[in-house]
PDB file of N, CA and C in Angstrom:
ATOM      1  N   UNK A 774       5.710  26.218  10.326  1.00  0.00           N
ATOM      2  CA  UNK A 774       4.538  27.054  10.485  1.00  0.00           C
ATOM      3  C   UNK A 774       3.374  26.535   9.651  1.00  0.00           C
ATOM      4  N   UNK A 775       3.664  25.971   8.494  1.00  0.00           N
ATOM      5  CA  UNK A 775       2.603  25.454   7.636  1.00  0.00           C
ATOM      6  C   UNK A 775       1.824  24.338   8.301  1.00  0.00           C
ATOM      7  N   UNK A 776       2.515  23.467   9.016  1.00  0.00           N
ATOM      8  CA  UNK A 776       1.829  22.376   9.707  1.00  0.00           C
ATOM      9  C   UNK A 776       0.952  22.905  10.832  1.00  0.00           C
ATOM     10  N   UNK A 777       1.414  23.940  11.505  1.00  0.00           N
ATOM     11  CA  UNK A 777       0.607  24.535  12.585  1.00  0.00           C
ATOM     12  C   UNK A 777      -0.630  25.214  12.022  1.00  0.00           C
ATOM     13  N   UNK A 778      -0.464  25.951  10.923  1.00  0.00           N
ATOM     14  CA  UNK A 778      -1.629  26.594  10.298  1.00  0.00           C
ATOM     15  C   UNK A 778      -2.622  25.552   9.801  1.00  0.00           C
ATOM     16  N   UNK A 779      -2.113  24.482   9.200  1.00  0.00           N
ATOM     17  CA  UNK A 779      -2.953  23.386   8.731  1.00  0.00           C
ATOM     18  C   UNK A 779      -3.788  22.838   9.890  1.00  0.00           C
ATOM     19  N   UNK A 780      -3.118  22.576  11.015  1.00  0.00           N
ATOM     20  CA  UNK A 780      -3.802  22.023  12.188  1.00  0.00           C
ATOM     21  C   UNK A 780      -4.847  22.999  12.722  1.00  0.00           C
ATOM     22  N   UNK A 781      -4.474  24.252  12.828  1.00  0.00           N
ATOM     23  CA  UNK A 781      -5.381  25.257  13.373  1.00  0.00           C
ATOM     24  C   UNK A 781      -6.652  25.373  12.537  1.00  0.00           C
ATOM     25  N   UNK A 782      -6.505  25.382  11.234  1.00  0.00           N
ATOM     26  CA  UNK A 782      -7.670  25.523  10.350  1.00  0.00           C
ATOM     27  C   UNK A 782      -8.598  24.317  10.405  1.00  0.00           C
ATOM     28  N   UNK A 783      -8.072  23.178  10.830  1.00  0.00           N
ATOM     29  CA  UNK A 783      -8.868  21.957  10.862  1.00  0.00           C
ATOM     30  C   UNK A 783      -9.242  21.526  12.280  1.00  0.00           C
ATOM     31  N   UNK A 784      -8.898  22.346  13.253  1.00  0.00           N
ATOM     32  CA  UNK A 784      -9.235  22.024  14.641  1.00  0.00           C
ATOM     33  C   UNK A 784      -8.427  20.858  15.196  1.00  0.00           C
ATOM     34  N   UNK A 785      -7.209  20.696  14.684  1.00  0.00           N
ATOM     35  CA  UNK A 785      -6.338  19.620  15.147  1.00  0.00           C
ATOM     36  C   UNK A 785      -5.307  20.168  16.113  1.00  0.00           C
ATOM     37  N   UNK A 786      -4.659  19.267  16.843  1.00  0.00           N
ATOM     38  CA  UNK A 786      -3.549  19.690  17.691  1.00  0.00           C
ATOM     39  C   UNK A 786      -2.344  19.975  16.802  1.00  0.00           C
ATOM     40  N   UNK A 787      -1.384  20.689  17.339  1.00  0.00           N
ATOM     41  CA  UNK A 787      -0.162  20.965  16.569  1.00  0.00           C
ATOM     42  C   UNK A 787       0.551  19.663  16.228  1.00  0.00           C
ATOM     43  N   UNK A 788       0.580  18.740  17.175  1.00  0.00           N
ATOM     44  CA  UNK A 788       1.223  17.441  16.916  1.00  0.00           C
ATOM     45  C   UNK A 788       0.538  16.743  15.744  1.00  0.00           C
ATOM     46  N   UNK A 789      -0.785  16.777  15.712  1.00  0.00           N
ATOM     47  CA  UNK A 789      -1.505  16.162  14.591  1.00  0.00           C
ATOM     48  C   UNK A 789      -1.161  16.862  13.273  1.00  0.00           C
ATOM     49  N   UNK A 790      -0.982  18.178  13.326  1.00  0.00           N
ATOM     50  CA  UNK A 790      -0.586  18.920  12.133  1.00  0.00           C
ATOM     51  C   UNK A 790       0.795  18.514  11.661  1.00  0.00           C
ATOM     52  N   UNK A 791       1.717  18.343  12.591  1.00  0.00           N
ATOM     53  CA  UNK A 791       3.075  17.917  12.226  1.00  0.00           C
ATOM     54  C   UNK A 791       3.058  16.482  11.676  1.00  0.00           C
ATOM     55  N   UNK A 792       2.238  15.620  12.257  1.00  0.00           N
ATOM     56  CA  UNK A 792       2.122  14.251  11.747  1.00  0.00           C
ATOM     57  C   UNK A 792       1.543  14.246  10.337  1.00  0.00           C
ATOM     58  N   UNK A 793       0.568  15.107  10.097  1.00  0.00           N
ATOM     59  CA  UNK A 793      -0.017  15.217   8.754  1.00  0.00           C
ATOM     60  C   UNK A 793       1.031  15.729   7.767  1.00  0.00           C
ATOM     61  N   UNK A 794       1.878  16.639   8.209  1.00  0.00           N
ATOM     62  CA  UNK A 794       2.951  17.142   7.358  1.00  0.00           C
ATOM     63  C   UNK A 794       3.922  16.037   6.985  1.00  0.00           C
ATOM     64  N   UNK A 795       4.221  15.164   7.938  1.00  0.00           N
ATOM     65  CA  UNK A 795       5.104  14.039   7.645  1.00  0.00           C
ATOM     66  C   UNK A 795       4.449  13.101   6.631  1.00  0.00           C
ATOM     67  N   UNK A 796       3.154  12.833   6.823  1.00  0.00           N
ATOM     68  CA  UNK A 796       2.441  11.956   5.877  1.00  0.00           C
ATOM     69  C   UNK A 796       2.482  12.546   4.465  1.00  0.00           C
ATOM     70  N   UNK A 797       2.332  13.857   4.356  1.00  0.00           N
ATOM     71  CA  UNK A 797       2.387  14.503   3.038  1.00  0.00           C
ATOM     72  C   UNK A 797       3.797  14.420   2.461  1.00  0.00           C
ATOM     73  N   UNK A 798       4.808  14.527   3.308  1.00  0.00           N
ATOM     74  CA  UNK A 798       6.188  14.373   2.844  1.00  0.00           C
ATOM     75  C   UNK A 798       6.392  12.987   2.240  1.00  0.00           C
ATOM     76  N   UNK A 799       5.913  11.965   2.918  1.00  0.00           N
ATOM     77  CA  UNK A 799       6.042  10.596   2.413  1.00  0.00           C
ATOM     78  C   UNK A 799       5.335  10.469   1.065  1.00  0.00           C
ATOM     79  N   UNK A 800       4.145  11.051   0.965  1.00  0.00           N
ATOM     80  CA  UNK A 800       3.398  11.026  -0.299  1.00  0.00           C
ATOM     81  C   UNK A 800       4.192  11.732  -1.403  1.00  0.00           C
ATOM     82  N   UNK A 801       4.741  12.887  -1.078  1.00  0.00           N
ATOM     83  CA  UNK A 801       5.516  13.657  -2.055  1.00  0.00           C
ATOM     84  C   UNK A 801       6.754  12.885  -2.505  1.00  0.00           C
ATOM     85  N   UNK A 802       7.405  12.185  -1.587  1.00  0.00           N
ATOM     86  CA  UNK A 802       8.579  11.395  -1.957  1.00  0.00           C
ATOM     87  C   UNK A 802       8.195  10.268  -2.912  1.00  0.00           C
ATOM     88  N   UNK A 803       7.002   9.713  -2.739  1.00  0.00           N
ATOM     89  CA  UNK A 803       6.505   8.716  -3.681  1.00  0.00           C
ATOM     90  C   UNK A 803       6.330   9.306  -5.071  1.00  0.00           C
ATOM     91  N   UNK A 804       5.790  10.532  -5.129  1.00  0.00           N
ATOM     92  CA  UNK A 804       5.628  11.213  -6.421  1.00  0.00           C
ATOM     93  C   UNK A 804       7.001  11.425  -7.063  1.00  0.00           C
ATOM     94  N   UNK A 805       7.964  11.861  -6.254  1.00  0.00           N
ATOM     95  CA  UNK A 805       9.313  12.089  -6.779  1.00  0.00           C
ATOM     96  C   UNK A 805       9.885  10.804  -7.361  1.00  0.00           C
ATOM     97  N   UNK A 806       9.717   9.712  -6.655  1.00  0.00           N
ATOM     98  CA  UNK A 806      10.204   8.429  -7.139  1.00  0.00           C
ATOM     99  C   UNK A 806       9.535   8.063  -8.459  1.00  0.00           C
ATOM    100  N   UNK A 807       8.225   8.233  -8.520  1.00  0.00           N
ATOM    101  CA  UNK A 807       7.479   7.925  -9.746  1.00  0.00           C
ATOM    102  C   UNK A 807       7.960   8.757 -10.929  1.00  0.00           C
ATOM    103  N   UNK A 808       8.367   9.987 -10.650  1.00  0.00           N
ATOM    104  CA  UNK A 808       8.805  10.901 -11.709  1.00  0.00           C
ATOM    105  C   UNK A 808      10.291  10.778 -12.031  1.00  0.00           C
ATOM    106  N   UNK A 809      10.981   9.933 -11.294  1.00  0.00           N
ATOM    107  CA  UNK A 809      12.401   9.744 -11.550  1.00  0.00           C
ATOM    108  C   UNK A 809      13.299  10.792 -10.915  1.00  0.00           C
ATOM    109  N   UNK A 810      12.775  11.545  -9.964  1.00  0.00           N
ATOM    110  CA  UNK A 810      13.598  12.534  -9.257  1.00  0.00           C
ATOM    111  C   UNK A 810      14.597  11.764  -8.396  1.00  0.00           C
ATOM    112  N   UNK A 811      15.856  12.056  -8.573  1.00  0.00           N
ATOM    113  CA  UNK A 811      16.897  11.282  -7.904  1.00  0.00           C
ATOM    114  C   UNK A 811      17.373  11.876  -6.592  1.00  0.00           C
ATOM    115  N   UNK A 812      17.216  13.174  -6.385  1.00  0.00           N
ATOM    116  CA  UNK A 812      17.691  13.817  -5.161  1.00  0.00           C
ATOM    117  C   UNK A 812      16.609  14.752  -4.624  1.00  0.00           C
ATOM    118  N   UNK A 813      16.388  14.682  -3.334  1.00  0.00           N
ATOM    119  CA  UNK A 813      15.421  15.557  -2.670  1.00  0.00           C
ATOM    120  C   UNK A 813      16.047  16.044  -1.372  1.00  0.00           C
ATOM    121  N   UNK A 814      15.982  17.336  -1.124  1.00  0.00           N
ATOM    122  CA  UNK A 814      16.435  17.900   0.146  1.00  0.00           C
ATOM    123  C   UNK A 814      15.206  18.350   0.928  1.00  0.00           C
ATOM    124  N   UNK A 815      15.193  18.041   2.200  1.00  0.00           N
ATOM    125  CA  UNK A 815      14.070  18.415   3.065  1.00  0.00           C
ATOM    126  C   UNK A 815      14.621  19.223   4.227  1.00  0.00           C
ATOM    127  N   UNK A 816      14.122  20.422   4.381  1.00  0.00           N
ATOM    128  CA  UNK A 816      14.503  21.285   5.497  1.00  0.00           C
ATOM    129  C   UNK A 816      13.403  21.136   6.543  1.00  0.00           C
ATOM    130  N   UNK A 817      13.678  20.368   7.584  1.00  0.00           N
ATOM    131  CA  UNK A 817      12.603  19.962   8.489  1.00  0.00           C
ATOM    132  C   UNK A 817      12.579  20.686   9.831  1.00  0.00           C
ATOM    133  N   UNK A 818      13.695  21.237  10.271  1.00  0.00           N
ATOM    134  CA  UNK A 818      13.703  21.861  11.597  1.00  0.00           C
ATOM    135  C   UNK A 818      14.741  22.963  11.623  1.00  0.00           C
ATOM    136  N   UNK A 819      14.311  24.135  11.981  1.00  0.00           N
ATOM    137  CA  UNK A 819      15.184  25.302  12.033  1.00  0.00           C
ATOM    138  C   UNK A 819      15.562  25.599  13.480  1.00  0.00           C
ATOM    139  N   UNK A 820      16.694  26.223  13.656  1.00  0.00           N
ATOM    140  CA  UNK A 820      17.095  26.665  14.997  1.00  0.00           C
ATOM    141  C   UNK A 820      16.030  27.591  15.587  1.00  0.00           C
ATOM    142  N   UNK A 821      15.314  28.285  14.713  1.00  0.00           N
ATOM    143  CA  UNK A 821      14.231  29.169  15.159  1.00  0.00           C
ATOM    144  C   UNK A 821      13.108  28.384  15.843  1.00  0.00           C
ATOM    145  N   UNK A 822      12.963  27.099  15.479  1.00  0.00           N
ATOM    146  CA  UNK A 822      11.906  26.286  16.074  1.00  0.00           C
ATOM    147  C   UNK A 822      12.090  26.094  17.577  1.00  0.00           C
ATOM    148  N   UNK A 823      13.310  26.274  18.060  1.00  0.00           N
ATOM    149  CA  UNK A 823      13.540  26.134  19.498  1.00  0.00           C
ATOM    150  C   UNK A 823      12.920  27.281  20.292  1.00  0.00           C
ATOM    151  N   UNK A 824      12.433  28.314  19.616  1.00  0.00           N
ATOM    152  CA  UNK A 824      11.741  29.416  20.291  1.00  0.00           C
ATOM    153  C   UNK A 824      10.295  29.066  20.595  1.00  0.00           C
ATOM    154  N   UNK A 825       9.830  27.931  20.087  1.00  0.00           N
ATOM    155  CA  UNK A 825       8.459  27.482  20.350  1.00  0.00           C
ATOM    156  C   UNK A 825       8.367  26.962  21.778  1.00  0.00           C
ATOM    157  N   UNK A 826       7.165  26.625  22.195  1.00  0.00           N
ATOM    158  CA  UNK A 826       6.974  26.126  23.555  1.00  0.00           C
ATOM    159  C   UNK A 826       7.740  24.819  23.747  1.00  0.00           C
ATOM    160  N   UNK A 827       8.102  24.542  24.984  1.00  0.00           N
ATOM    161  CA  UNK A 827       8.812  23.308  25.308  1.00  0.00           C
ATOM    162  C   UNK A 827       7.986  22.106  24.864  1.00  0.00           C
ATOM    163  N   UNK A 828       6.675  22.176  25.065  1.00  0.00           N
ATOM    164  CA  UNK A 828       5.798  21.070  24.691  1.00  0.00           C
ATOM    165  C   UNK A 828       5.847  20.804  23.183  1.00  0.00           C
ATOM    166  N   UNK A 829       5.828  21.876  22.384  1.00  0.00           N
ATOM    167  CA  UNK A 829       5.845  21.690  20.937  1.00  0.00           C
ATOM    168  C   UNK A 829       7.206  21.182  20.460  1.00  0.00           C
ATOM    169  N   UNK A 830       8.275  21.719  21.020  1.00  0.00           N
ATOM    170  CA  UNK A 830       9.619  21.248  20.643  1.00  0.00           C
ATOM    171  C   UNK A 830       9.762  19.771  21.020  1.00  0.00           C
ATOM    172  N   UNK A 831       9.302  19.406  22.218  1.00  0.00           N
ATOM    173  CA  UNK A 831       9.365  18.002  22.638  1.00  0.00           C
ATOM    174  C   UNK A 831       8.560  17.114  21.696  1.00  0.00           C
ATOM    175  N   UNK A 832       7.392  17.592  21.284  1.00  0.00           N
ATOM    176  CA  UNK A 832       6.559  16.819  20.358  1.00  0.00           C
ATOM    177  C   UNK A 832       7.252  16.659  19.013  1.00  0.00           C
ATOM    178  N   UNK A 833       7.877  17.727  18.525  1.00  0.00           N
ATOM    179  CA  UNK A 833       8.596  17.656  17.252  1.00  0.00           C
ATOM    180  C   UNK A 833       9.782  16.695  17.340  1.00  0.00           C
ATOM    181  N   UNK A 834      10.522  16.755  18.428  1.00  0.00           N
ATOM    182  CA  UNK A 834      11.664  15.860  18.596  1.00  0.00           C
ATOM    183  C   UNK A 834      11.197  14.409  18.727  1.00  0.00           C
ATOM    184  N   UNK A 835      10.090  14.202  19.423  1.00  0.00           N
ATOM    185  CA  UNK A 835       9.530  12.856  19.542  1.00  0.00           C
ATOM    186  C   UNK A 835       9.079  12.311  18.195  1.00  0.00           C
ATOM    187  N   UNK A 836       8.448  13.162  17.401  1.00  0.00           N
ATOM    188  CA  UNK A 836       8.017  12.754  16.066  1.00  0.00           C
ATOM    189  C   UNK A 836       9.224  12.414  15.196  1.00  0.00           C
ATOM    190  N   UNK A 837      10.268  13.235  15.267  1.00  0.00           N
ATOM    191  CA  UNK A 837      11.485  12.974  14.492  1.00  0.00           C
ATOM    192  C   UNK A 837      12.116  11.645  14.921  1.00  0.00           C
ATOM    193  N   UNK A 838      12.188  11.425  16.216  1.00  0.00           N
ATOM    194  CA  UNK A 838      12.764  10.176  16.716  1.00  0.00           C
ATOM    195  C   UNK A 838      11.957   8.966  16.228  1.00  0.00           C
ATOM    196  N   UNK A 839      10.642   9.075  16.296  1.00  0.00           N
ATOM    197  CA  UNK A 839       9.768   7.988  15.863  1.00  0.00           C
ATOM    198  C   UNK A 839       9.947   7.705  14.364  1.00  0.00           C
ATOM    199  N   UNK A 840       9.928   8.747  13.555  1.00  0.00           N
ATOM    200  CA  UNK A 840       9.983   8.563  12.105  1.00  0.00           C
ATOM    201  C   UNK A 840      11.369   8.137  11.642  1.00  0.00           C
ATOM    202  N   UNK A 841      12.427   8.676  12.263  1.00  0.00           N
ATOM    203  CA  UNK A 841      13.778   8.237  11.903  1.00  0.00           C
ATOM    204  C   UNK A 841      13.993   6.785  12.330  1.00  0.00           C
ATOM    205  N   UNK A 842      13.413   6.401  13.459  1.00  0.00           N
ATOM    206  CA  UNK A 842      13.475   5.005  13.891  1.00  0.00           C
ATOM    207  C   UNK A 842      12.803   4.086  12.886  1.00  0.00           C
ATOM    208  N   UNK A 843      11.672   4.532  12.370  1.00  0.00           N
ATOM    209  CA  UNK A 843      10.970   3.743  11.347  1.00  0.00           C
ATOM    210  C   UNK A 843      11.821   3.615  10.086  1.00  0.00           C
ATOM    211  N   UNK A 844      12.499   4.695   9.696  1.00  0.00           N
ATOM    212  CA  UNK A 844      13.396   4.630   8.535  1.00  0.00           C
ATOM    213  C   UNK A 844      14.490   3.588   8.743  1.00  0.00           C
ATOM    214  N   UNK A 845      15.023   3.534   9.956  1.00  0.00           N
ATOM    215  CA  UNK A 845      16.069   2.545  10.247  1.00  0.00           C
ATOM    216  C   UNK A 845      15.530   1.123  10.143  1.00  0.00           C
ATOM    217  N   UNK A 846      14.300   0.924  10.615  1.00  0.00           N
ATOM    218  CA  UNK A 846      13.679  -0.397  10.519  1.00  0.00           C
ATOM    219  C   UNK A 846      13.481  -0.814   9.070  1.00  0.00           C
ATOM    220  N   UNK A 847      13.221   0.154   8.220  1.00  0.00           N
ATOM    221  CA  UNK A 847      12.951  -0.119   6.811  1.00  0.00           C
ATOM    222  C   UNK A 847      14.200   0.025   5.939  1.00  0.00           C
ATOM    223  N   UNK A 848      15.363   0.129   6.559  1.00  0.00           N
ATOM    224  CA  UNK A 848      16.606   0.368   5.820  1.00  0.00           C
ATOM    225  C   UNK A 848      16.888  -0.676   4.742  1.00  0.00           C
ATOM    226  N   UNK A 849      16.698  -1.973   5.013  1.00  0.00           N
ATOM    227  CA  UNK A 849      16.986  -2.941   3.935  1.00  0.00           C
ATOM    228  C   UNK A 849      16.136  -2.695   2.682  1.00  0.00           C
ATOM    229  N   UNK A 850      14.872  -2.419   2.852  1.00  0.00           N
ATOM    230  CA  UNK A 850      14.002  -2.141   1.698  1.00  0.00           C
ATOM    231  C   UNK A 850      14.415  -0.842   1.020  1.00  0.00           C
ATOM    232  N   UNK A 851      14.823   0.136   1.810  1.00  0.00           N
ATOM    233  CA  UNK A 851      15.253   1.420   1.243  1.00  0.00           C
ATOM    234  C   UNK A 851      16.514   1.231   0.405  1.00  0.00           C
ATOM    235  N   UNK A 852      17.441   0.413   0.901  1.00  0.00           N
ATOM    236  CA  UNK A 852      18.674   0.162   0.139  1.00  0.00           C
ATOM    237  C   UNK A 852      18.364  -0.507  -1.203  1.00  0.00           C
ATOM    238  N   UNK A 853      17.402  -1.415  -1.199  1.00  0.00           N
ATOM    239  CA  UNK A 853      17.016  -2.069  -2.454  1.00  0.00           C
ATOM    240  C   UNK A 853      16.501  -1.048  -3.470  1.00  0.00           C
ATOM    241  N   UNK A 854      15.846   0.004  -2.980  1.00  0.00           N
ATOM    242  CA  UNK A 854      15.319   1.050  -3.863  1.00  0.00           C
ATOM    243  C   UNK A 854      16.334   2.160  -4.080  1.00  0.00           C
ATOM    244  N   UNK A 855      17.548   1.962  -3.564  1.00  0.00           N
ATOM    245  CA  UNK A 855      18.646   2.931  -3.712  1.00  0.00           C
ATOM    246  C   UNK A 855      18.320   4.266  -3.037  1.00  0.00           C
ATOM    247  N   UNK A 856      17.683   4.189  -1.881  1.00  0.00           N
ATOM    248  CA  UNK A 856      17.351   5.380  -1.107  1.00  0.00           C
ATOM    249  C   UNK A 856      18.432   5.607  -0.068  1.00  0.00           C
ATOM    250  N   UNK A 857      18.891   6.817   0.035  1.00  0.00           N
ATOM    251  CA  UNK A 857      19.904   7.195   1.019  1.00  0.00           C
ATOM    252  C   UNK A 857      19.362   8.404   1.790  1.00  0.00           C
ATOM    253  N   UNK A 858      19.407   8.334   3.106  1.00  0.00           N
ATOM    254  CA  UNK A 858      18.953   9.441   3.942  1.00  0.00           C
ATOM    255  C   UNK A 858      20.150   9.978   4.703  1.00  0.00           C
ATOM    256  N   UNK A 859      20.353  11.283   4.617  1.00  0.00           N
ATOM    257  CA  UNK A 859      21.421  11.935   5.375  1.00  0.00           C
ATOM    258  C   UNK A 859      20.787  12.994   6.257  1.00  0.00           C
ATOM    259  N   UNK A 860      21.062  12.918   7.530  1.00  0.00           N
ATOM    260  CA  UNK A 860      20.568  13.914   8.482  1.00  0.00           C
ATOM    261  C   UNK A 860      21.726  14.844   8.799  1.00  0.00           C
ATOM    262  N   UNK A 861      21.498  16.123   8.610  1.00  0.00           N
ATOM    263  CA  UNK A 861      22.537  17.115   8.830  1.00  0.00           C
ATOM    264  C   UNK A 861      22.062  18.082   9.903  1.00  0.00           C
ATOM    265  N   UNK A 862      22.909  18.367  10.850  1.00  0.00           N
ATOM    266  CA  UNK A 862      22.556  19.356  11.851  1.00  0.00           C
ATOM    267  C   UNK A 862      22.581  18.823  13.247  1.00  0.00           C
TER     268      UNK A 862
END
């Protein structure tokens, strides 16, 4: 909901709001790394989200697929930094 409110207040599409939320997540993870935070849990999608429009759910799933694909491409660099990603659900 925060990404949707963010988008609405700025005249962006919901997809743009969700993309901005992902960018902020990446920024926040950088801060965590800088501060020595070793574990971070991210709750990114609730079963309640399936009550949204088909278009929004499809956009969210597409964004997740795109970003998780990028993580896989960057896996060797992530391993060097001792980053582990676990997707649950």
